[in-house]
Amino acid sequence: MQRLRVRYAKRGRLRFTSHRDISRAVERAVRRAGIPVAYSAGFNPHPKISYAGAAPTGVASEAEYLEIGVNRPCDPRRVRDDLDASLPPGLDVLDVVEARDGNLADRLEGSMWELRLPGADPGEAERAVKEFLAAGLVEVERLTKKGMRRFDARQAVRWLAVVEEPGIPAGQETVQPCVILRMVVRHETPAVRPDDVLMGLRLVAGFAPPSPPAVTRLAQGPLDATGEPADPFAFDRAGGDR
């Protein structure tokens, strides 16, 4: 059985789609595209499609990953084009490679996130980031399936910074400021999410943006020497795992 690894984006209004609905959309698109997906054995066979590191509902992403098992060899480029054409706009296939050795989920060691905070004060954001990074421990609480849980939101953060708005010509800045935070967070248990980091900024420095953030995952993969996620497909393209 050949395994194909797929990177896709979740954009626009599709960021509000649940993981279950995305799974259904992918299964329909696989059938529509004529991809010869393999099925599990037993009385209730399921298509061999697995997901790794899915972003939460309400979050956009440029780096979602899944793996498809097929029962005959397929050209990854053809699968990329056919699957992308069969998915709804906003679920966009960016790359497909043939899987080699190793587990894809094990390669997704961390994520880079971007948070856009309309109306937030840049100076307050800079101060809050400095205080957060200087803290040895930032405990936050979140309601989980097992009830309210307290955990450290600081340890998983590899780096965190306020970045400038890209691509705005001089003299055309928006009237309302928009603070942009970028961060790289290691995948740990329990998972530290961008909203946990925002909660940490509020706890250590009183930083509370006036409106909900727009969150996008820019990348996820193995963390390289710079502390940023590298391409998890690099090992497959090279013909084997690290």
CSV table of C-alpha atoms in Angstrom, one decimal:
chain,number,residue,atom,x,y,z
A,1,MET,CA,0.0,0.0,0.0
A,2,GLN,CA,1.4,3.4,-1.0
A,3,ARG,CA,1.0,6.2,1.5
A,4,LEU,CA,0.6,9.8,0.4
A,5,ARG,CA,1.2,12.7,2.8
A,6,VAL,CA,-0.8,15.9,2.1
A,7,ARG,CA,-0.3,19.4,3.3
A,8,TYR,CA,-3.4,21.6,3.1
A,9,ALA,CA,-4.6,25.0,4.2
A,10,LYS,CA,-7.7,26.0,6.1
A,11,ARG,CA,-8.7,29.5,5.1
A,12,GLY,CA,-11.4,32.1,5.3
A,13,ARG,CA,-14.8,31.0,6.7
A,14,LEU,CA,-13.5,27.3,6.6
A,15,ARG,CA,-11.6,28.0,9.7
A,16,PHE,CA,-14.8,27.7,11.6
A,17,THR,CA,-15.4,24.2,10.3
A,18,SER,CA,-15.0,21.4,12.8
A,19,HIS,CA,-12.4,18.6,12.4
A,20,ARG,CA,-15.2,16.1,11.9
A,21,ASP,CA,-16.8,18.1,9.0
A,22,ILE,CA,-13.3,18.6,7.4
A,23,SER,CA,-12.8,14.8,7.6
A,24,ARG,CA,-16.1,14.3,5.8
A,25,ALA,CA,-15.3,16.8,3.2
A,26,VAL,CA,-11.9,15.1,2.5
A,27,GLU,CA,-13.5,11.7,2.2
A,28,ARG,CA,-16.1,13.1,-0.3
A,29,ALA,CA,-13.3,14.8,-2.2
A,30,VAL,CA,-11.2,11.7,-2.3
A,31,ARG,CA,-14.1,9.8,-3.9
A,32,ARG,CA,-14.9,12.6,-6.3
A,33,ALA,CA,-11.3,12.8,-7.4
A,34,GLY,CA,-11.1,9.1,-8.1
A,35,ILE,CA,-8.2,8.5,-5.7
A,36,PRO,CA,-8.0,4.7,-5.1
A,37,VAL,CA,-8.1,5.0,-1.3
A,38,ALA,CA,-7.5,1.8,0.7
A,39,TYR,CA,-10.0,0.6,3.3
A,40,SER,CA,-9.5,-1.0,6.7
A,41,ALA,CA,-10.6,-4.6,7.1
A,42,GLY,CA,-13.6,-5.8,9.2
A,43,PHE,CA,-17.4,-5.4,9.2
A,44,ASN,CA,-17.2,-1.6,9.1
A,45,PRO,CA,-14.4,-0.7,6.7
A,46,HIS,CA,-13.1,2.9,6.8
A,47,PRO,CA,-11.0,4.8,4.3
A,48,LYS,CA,-7.3,4.8,5.4
A,49,ILE,CA,-7.1,8.6,5.9
A,50,SER,CA,-5.3,9.8,9.1
A,51,TYR,CA,-4.8,13.3,10.4
A,52,ALA,CA,-1.9,14.8,12.4
A,53,GLY,CA,-1.8,18.0,14.5
A,54,ALA,CA,-5.1,19.4,13.4
A,55,ALA,CA,-5.7,23.1,14.4
A,56,PRO,CA,-8.6,24.0,16.7
A,57,THR,CA,-11.9,25.1,15.3
A,58,GLY,CA,-12.0,28.8,14.6
A,59,VAL,CA,-8.3,28.9,13.7
A,60,ALA,CA,-7.0,29.4,10.2
A,61,SER,CA,-3.9,27.3,9.1
A,62,GLU,CA,-1.4,27.1,6.3
A,63,ALA,CA,0.0,23.9,7.6
A,64,GLU,CA,-2.5,21.1,8.1
A,65,TYR,CA,-1.5,17.5,7.4
A,66,LEU,CA,-3.1,14.2,6.6
A,67,GLU,CA,-2.0,10.9,5.2
A,68,ILE,CA,-3.9,8.7,2.6
A,69,GLY,CA,-3.3,5.1,2.0
A,70,VAL,CA,-4.0,4.0,-1.6
A,71,ASN,CA,-4.2,0.5,-3.1
A,72,ARG,CA,-2.2,1.3,-6.2
A,73,PRO,CA,0.6,3.6,-7.0
A,74,CYS,CA,-0.4,7.2,-7.7
A,75,ASP,CA,1.5,10.3,-8.9
A,76,PRO,CA,1.6,12.7,-6.0
A,77,ARG,CA,1.4,15.7,-8.3
A,78,ARG,CA,-1.8,14.4,-9.9
A,79,VAL,CA,-3.3,13.6,-6.5
A,80,ARG,CA,-2.5,17.2,-5.4
A,81,ASP,CA,-4.3,18.7,-8.4
A,82,ASP,CA,-7.3,16.4,-8.4
A,83,LEU,CA,-7.8,16.5,-4.6
A,84,ASP,CA,-7.5,20.3,-4.6
A,85,ALA,CA,-10.1,20.6,-7.4
A,86,SER,CA,-12.5,18.4,-5.5
A,87,LEU,CA,-12.4,20.3,-2.1
A,88,PRO,CA,-14.4,23.4,-1.4
A,89,PRO,CA,-12.7,26.8,-1.6
A,90,GLY,CA,-10.9,27.4,1.6
A,91,LEU,CA,-9.6,23.9,1.9
A,92,ASP,CA,-6.7,24.1,-0.4
A,93,VAL,CA,-4.1,21.4,-1.1
A,94,LEU,CA,-0.6,22.8,-1.1
A,95,ASP,CA,1.7,19.8,-1.4
A,96,VAL,CA,1.6,16.0,-1.7
A,97,VAL,CA,4.5,13.6,-1.3
A,98,GLU,CA,4.9,9.8,-1.2
A,99,ALA,CA,5.6,8.7,2.4
A,100,ARG,CA,8.8,7.1,3.3
A,101,ASP,CA,9.9,5.7,6.7
A,102,GLY,CA,8.7,7.1,10.0
A,103,ASN,CA,5.6,8.5,11.5
A,104,LEU,CA,4.4,11.9,10.3
A,105,ALA,CA,2.9,12.9,13.7
A,106,ASP,CA,6.3,12.4,15.3
A,107,ARG,CA,7.8,15.0,13.0
A,108,LEU,CA,5.4,17.7,14.0
A,109,GLU,CA,7.3,18.9,17.0
A,110,GLY,CA,6.1,22.5,17.1
A,111,SER,CA,4.0,25.2,15.4
A,112,MET,CA,4.5,28.8,14.3
A,113,TRP,CA,1.4,30.9,15.0
A,114,GLU,CA,0.4,34.4,14.0
A,115,LEU,CA,-2.1,36.4,16.1
A,116,ARG,CA,-3.6,39.6,14.8
A,117,LEU,CA,-5.0,41.8,17.5
A,118,PRO,CA,-7.0,44.8,16.1
A,119,GLY,CA,-7.1,47.8,18.4
A,120,ALA,CA,-4.4,46.6,20.7
A,121,ASP,CA,-1.6,49.0,21.8
A,122,PRO,CA,1.8,48.1,20.4
A,123,GLY,CA,3.7,49.5,23.3
A,124,GLU,CA,1.7,47.5,25.8
A,125,ALA,CA,2.1,44.4,23.7
A,126,GLU,CA,5.9,44.8,23.6
A,127,ARG,CA,6.0,45.2,27.4
A,128,ALA,CA,3.8,42.2,27.9
A,129,VAL,CA,5.9,40.0,25.7
A,130,LYS,CA,9.1,41.0,27.6
A,131,GLU,CA,7.5,40.2,30.9
A,132,PHE,CA,6.1,36.9,29.7
A,133,LEU,CA,9.5,35.8,28.3
A,134,ALA,CA,11.2,36.8,31.5
A,135,ALA,CA,8.9,34.8,33.7
A,136,GLY,CA,10.0,31.3,34.7
A,137,LEU,CA,6.5,30.0,35.1
A,138,VAL,CA,3.2,31.3,33.8
A,139,GLU,CA,0.3,29.1,35.0
A,140,VAL,CA,-3.0,29.3,33.2
A,141,GLU,CA,-6.3,27.4,33.5
A,142,ARG,CA,-8.3,25.8,30.7
A,143,LEU,CA,-11.5,23.7,30.8
A,144,THR,CA,-10.6,20.3,29.2
A,145,LYS,CA,-12.6,17.0,28.8
A,146,LYS,CA,-11.3,16.0,32.2
A,147,GLY,CA,-12.4,19.3,33.8
A,148,MET,CA,-10.5,22.5,34.7
A,149,ARG,CA,-6.7,22.0,34.3
A,150,ARG,CA,-3.9,24.2,35.4
A,151,PHE,CA,-0.6,24.1,33.4
A,152,ASP,CA,2.5,26.2,32.5
A,153,ALA,CA,2.0,28.2,29.3
A,154,ARG,CA,5.6,29.6,29.3
A,155,GLN,CA,7.7,26.4,29.0
A,156,ALA,CA,6.4,25.4,25.6
A,157,VAL,CA,7.0,28.8,24.0
A,158,ARG,CA,10.3,28.7,22.0
A,159,TRP,CA,10.0,32.4,21.0
A,160,LEU,CA,7.5,35.2,21.0
A,161,ALA,CA,7.7,38.6,19.4
A,162,VAL,CA,5.7,41.6,18.1
A,163,VAL,CA,6.2,41.9,14.4
A,164,GLU,CA,5.4,44.8,12.0
A,165,GLU,CA,2.5,44.8,9.6
A,166,PRO,CA,4.0,43.6,6.2
A,167,GLY,CA,3.3,45.2,2.9
A,168,ILE,CA,1.7,48.5,3.8
A,169,PRO,CA,3.0,51.5,1.8
A,170,ALA,CA,4.2,54.6,3.7
A,171,GLY,CA,1.3,56.9,4.3
A,172,GLN,CA,-1.3,54.2,4.0
A,173,GLU,CA,-1.3,52.9,7.5
A,174,THR,CA,-4.7,51.9,8.9
A,175,VAL,CA,-6.3,54.3,11.4
A,176,GLN,CA,-6.9,51.4,13.9
A,177,PRO,CA,-3.6,49.8,15.1
A,178,CYS,CA,-3.2,46.1,14.7
A,179,VAL,CA,-0.7,44.3,16.8
A,180,ILE,CA,0.7,41.2,15.3
A,181,LEU,CA,2.2,38.5,17.5
A,182,ARG,CA,4.2,35.6,16.2
A,183,MET,CA,5.2,32.7,18.3
A,184,VAL,CA,6.7,29.2,18.0
A,185,VAL,CA,5.2,26.7,20.5
A,186,ARG,CA,6.4,23.2,21.1
A,187,HIS,CA,3.8,20.4,20.9
A,188,GLU,CA,3.5,19.2,24.5
A,189,THR,CA,0.9,17.5,26.7
A,190,PRO,CA,-1.3,19.3,27.6
A,191,ALA,CA,-1.0,21.3,24.4
A,192,VAL,CA,-0.3,25.0,24.8
A,193,ARG,CA,-2.5,26.9,22.4
A,194,PRO,CA,-2.2,30.6,21.3
A,195,ASP,CA,-5.1,31.6,23.5
A,196,ASP,CA,-3.3,30.1,26.5
A,197,VAL,CA,-0.3,32.4,25.7
A,198,LEU,CA,-2.7,35.4,25.4
A,199,MET,CA,-4.1,34.4,28.8
A,200,GLY,CA,-0.5,34.3,30.1
A,201,LEU,CA,0.2,37.8,28.8
A,202,ARG,CA,-2.9,39.1,30.6
A,203,LEU,CA,-1.9,37.4,33.8
A,204,VAL,CA,1.8,38.6,33.9
A,205,ALA,CA,1.3,42.0,32.4
A,206,GLY,CA,-2.4,42.9,32.3
A,207,PHE,CA,-2.4,42.9,28.5
A,208,ALA,CA,-6.0,42.4,27.3
A,209,PRO,CA,-6.7,43.1,23.6
A,210,PRO,CA,-10.0,44.9,23.0
A,211,SER,CA,-11.3,42.3,20.4
A,212,PRO,CA,-10.8,38.6,19.8
A,213,PRO,CA,-7.6,37.7,17.9
A,214,ALA,CA,-7.5,36.3,14.4
A,215,VAL,CA,-5.2,33.3,14.7
A,216,THR,CA,-3.4,31.5,11.8
A,217,ARG,CA,-1.0,28.6,12.0
A,218,LEU,CA,1.8,29.5,9.6
A,219,ALA,CA,3.9,26.3,9.8
A,220,GLN,CA,4.4,23.1,11.8
A,221,GLY,CA,7.1,20.5,11.7
A,222,PRO,CA,10.4,19.5,13.3
A,223,LEU,CA,12.1,22.3,15.2
A,224,ASP,CA,15.4,23.3,13.6
A,225,ALA,CA,18.4,25.0,15.1
A,226,THR,CA,16.8,28.4,14.8
A,227,GLY,CA,13.8,27.3,16.8
A,228,GLU,CA,11.4,27.4,13.9
A,229,PRO,CA,9.4,24.6,12.3
A,230,ALA,CA,11.2,23.0,9.3
A,231,ASP,CA,9.5,21.2,6.4
A,232,PRO,CA,8.2,17.8,7.7
A,233,PHE,CA,8.2,16.5,4.1
A,234,ALA,CA,11.9,17.0,3.6
A,235,PHE,CA,12.7,13.5,4.8
A,236,ASP,CA,10.2,12.0,2.4
A,237,ARG,CA,11.6,14.0,-0.5
A,238,ALA,CA,15.1,12.9,0.4
A,239,GLY,CA,14.0,9.3,0.2
A,240,GLY,CA,13.9,8.4,3.9
A,241,ASP,CA,13.5,9.4,7.5
A,242,ARG,CA,16.1,11.2,9.6
